[in-house]
Amino acid sequence: MNYIAARIRTVLTAALLTAALLTAALLTAALLTAALLTAHADAAPRVGHIVEITFSSDSRENVAAGWIDSANRPRTQQKPILPSFDDKTRLWSSTLTYSTRTPTTAFVVYLQTSGSHASCEVAVDGAVKTRNTVNRRRGIAVCG
């Protein structure tokens, strides 16, 4: 009986890992597609503008994050750690700041939480262009 229970646990763990990897692969494909698209002139920052991407979660260590960098290249990070904790909101966060190099930087950002809250926000020169919040277990917030 212990062998069967251990085997069931192994199969379930493998299924969860496969689902997480498939989710990361789909989100990476979405980032690659977005990098090829041209953003609307109003939404895209011009060369030299400051872009701030903020991730927030109720968990310090998360499943995955992705964004388009200053050179319009998709970037992903597995198990991103959000270093800043806000006692008031009880959320962990991290902000990535860069200056654009090209005028067609796309706003496609995601965070998959290992908790129950994930949010992302993109601001250009201090003006919020997009934000999203998801409140569900291992939820994925997508901004773009």
Short mmCIF file of C-alpha atoms in Angstrom, two decimals:
data_model
loop_
_atom_site.label_atom_id
_atom_site.label_comp_id
_atom_site.label_asym_id
_atom_site.label_seq_id
_atom_site.Cartn_x
_atom_site.Cartn_y
_atom_site.Cartn_z
CA MET A 1 0.00 0.00 0.00
CA ASN A 2 2.87 2.41 0.78
CA TYR A 3 4.29 1.73 -2.69
CA ILE A 4 0.97 2.68 -4.33
CA ALA A 5 0.67 5.89 -2.29
CA ALA A 6 4.27 6.83 -3.11
CA ARG A 7 3.67 6.11 -6.81
CA ILE A 8 0.50 8.26 -6.81
CA ARG A 9 2.43 11.12 -5.16
CA THR A 10 5.20 10.79 -7.77
CA VAL A 11 2.70 10.88 -10.65
CA LEU A 12 0.85 13.88 -9.19
CA THR A 13 4.13 15.76 -8.60
CA ALA A 14 5.21 15.06 -12.18
CA ALA A 15 1.83 16.27 -13.48
CA LEU A 16 2.08 19.53 -11.50
CA LEU A 17 5.65 20.12 -12.71
CA THR A 18 4.59 19.44 -16.31
CA ALA A 19 1.71 21.90 -15.96
CA ALA A 20 4.04 24.59 -14.57
CA LEU A 21 6.56 24.03 -17.38
CA LEU A 22 3.79 24.13 -20.00
CA THR A 23 2.49 27.39 -18.52
CA ALA A 24 5.99 28.91 -18.64
CA ALA A 25 6.42 27.75 -22.25
CA LEU A 26 3.08 29.27 -23.28
CA LEU A 27 3.87 32.56 -21.59
CA THR A 28 7.31 32.64 -23.22
CA ALA A 29 5.67 32.07 -26.61
CA ALA A 30 3.31 34.96 -25.89
CA LEU A 31 6.28 37.17 -25.04
CA LEU A 32 8.04 36.21 -28.26
CA THR A 33 4.91 36.97 -30.27
CA ALA A 34 4.48 40.32 -28.53
CA ALA A 35 8.10 41.23 -29.25
CA LEU A 36 7.36 40.85 -32.95
CA LEU A 37 4.28 43.07 -32.84
CA THR A 38 4.48 46.84 -33.03
CA ALA A 39 2.78 48.59 -30.14
CA HIS A 40 0.42 51.52 -30.72
CA ALA A 41 2.25 54.83 -31.06
CA ASP A 42 0.43 56.21 -28.00
CA ALA A 43 1.30 53.25 -25.79
CA ALA A 44 4.92 52.64 -26.80
CA PRO A 45 7.58 54.68 -25.05
CA ARG A 46 9.99 56.67 -27.20
CA VAL A 47 13.76 56.22 -27.05
CA GLY A 48 15.14 57.50 -23.76
CA HIS A 49 11.95 57.14 -21.74
CA ILE A 50 12.09 55.41 -18.36
CA VAL A 51 10.12 52.16 -18.06
CA GLU A 52 9.29 50.72 -14.62
CA ILE A 53 7.92 47.19 -14.27
CA THR A 54 6.63 46.30 -10.81
CA PHE A 55 5.76 42.79 -9.67
CA SER A 56 3.84 42.11 -6.42
CA SER A 57 2.86 38.88 -4.70
CA ASP A 58 1.82 37.52 -1.33
CA SER A 59 4.75 35.12 -1.70
CA ARG A 60 8.43 36.10 -1.60
CA GLU A 61 9.52 33.29 -3.96
CA ASN A 62 7.30 32.85 -7.01
CA VAL A 63 6.95 30.44 -9.93
CA ALA A 64 8.00 32.58 -12.91
CA ALA A 65 8.15 36.10 -14.33
CA GLY A 66 8.57 37.41 -17.84
CA TRP A 67 8.97 40.76 -19.56
CA ILE A 68 10.28 42.44 -22.70
CA ASP A 69 13.61 44.16 -22.00
CA SER A 70 14.94 47.51 -23.22
CA ALA A 71 16.15 45.93 -26.49
CA ASN A 72 12.75 44.27 -27.19
CA ARG A 73 14.02 40.83 -26.18
CA PRO A 74 11.78 38.50 -24.17
CA ARG A 75 13.19 37.69 -20.73
CA THR A 76 11.99 35.07 -18.27
CA GLN A 77 13.05 34.14 -14.79
CA GLN A 78 12.13 30.96 -12.95
CA LYS A 79 11.53 31.23 -9.20
CA PRO A 80 11.91 35.02 -9.02
CA ILE A 81 12.39 36.37 -5.52
CA LEU A 82 10.66 39.64 -4.66
CA PRO A 83 12.93 41.31 -2.07
CA SER A 84 10.80 44.17 -0.70
CA PHE A 85 8.03 43.56 1.85
CA ASP A 86 5.29 46.11 2.61
CA ASP A 87 3.88 45.70 6.14
CA LYS A 88 0.73 47.64 5.20
CA THR A 89 -0.29 45.60 2.14
CA ARG A 90 1.44 42.38 3.32
CA LEU A 91 2.86 41.96 -0.21
CA TRP A 92 6.33 41.30 -1.56
CA SER A 93 7.45 43.37 -4.56
CA SER A 94 10.25 44.20 -6.94
CA THR A 95 10.63 46.95 -9.55
CA LEU A 96 12.70 46.65 -12.70
CA THR A 97 13.66 50.04 -14.18
CA TYR A 98 15.29 50.72 -17.53
CA SER A 99 15.59 53.32 -20.28
CA THR A 100 14.28 52.30 -23.69
CA ARG A 101 16.64 51.82 -26.62
CA THR A 102 14.00 51.36 -29.31
CA PRO A 103 10.64 53.06 -29.90
CA THR A 104 8.64 49.81 -30.18
CA THR A 105 9.12 48.31 -26.74
CA ALA A 106 6.09 46.10 -26.08
CA PHE A 107 4.31 45.95 -22.76
CA VAL A 108 3.97 42.25 -22.12
CA VAL A 109 4.75 41.33 -18.54
CA TYR A 110 3.65 38.42 -16.37
CA LEU A 111 4.13 37.05 -12.88
CA GLN A 112 3.00 33.63 -11.72
CA THR A 113 2.69 33.53 -7.96
CA SER A 114 3.38 30.54 -5.78
CA GLY A 115 0.84 32.06 -3.39
CA SER A 116 -2.66 33.42 -4.01
CA HIS A 117 -1.99 37.00 -5.21
CA ALA A 118 -0.04 38.25 -8.22
CA SER A 119 0.05 41.69 -9.79
CA CYS A 120 2.08 43.52 -12.38
CA GLU A 121 2.26 47.14 -13.43
CA VAL A 122 4.09 48.95 -16.24
CA ALA A 123 4.75 52.70 -16.02
CA VAL A 124 6.51 54.94 -18.52
CA ASP A 125 7.98 58.18 -17.20
CA GLY A 126 5.84 57.73 -14.08
CA ALA A 127 2.52 57.26 -15.92
CA VAL A 128 0.92 53.82 -15.48
CA LYS A 129 0.27 52.25 -18.91
CA THR A 130 -1.05 48.85 -17.83
CA ARG A 131 -1.68 46.86 -14.65
CA ASN A 132 -3.35 43.62 -13.67
CA THR A 133 -4.05 41.71 -10.46
CA VAL A 134 -5.06 38.07 -10.02
CA ASN A 135 -6.21 36.56 -6.73
CA ARG A 136 -6.13 32.78 -7.02
CA ARG A 137 -3.75 29.99 -6.08
CA ARG A 138 -0.72 29.98 -8.42
CA GLY A 139 -2.45 32.69 -10.48
CA ILE A 140 -0.79 34.49 -13.38
CA ALA A 141 -1.07 38.26 -13.70
CA VAL A 142 -0.48 39.43 -17.28
CA CYS A 143 0.05 43.07 -18.21
CA GLY A 144 0.10 44.11 -21.81
#
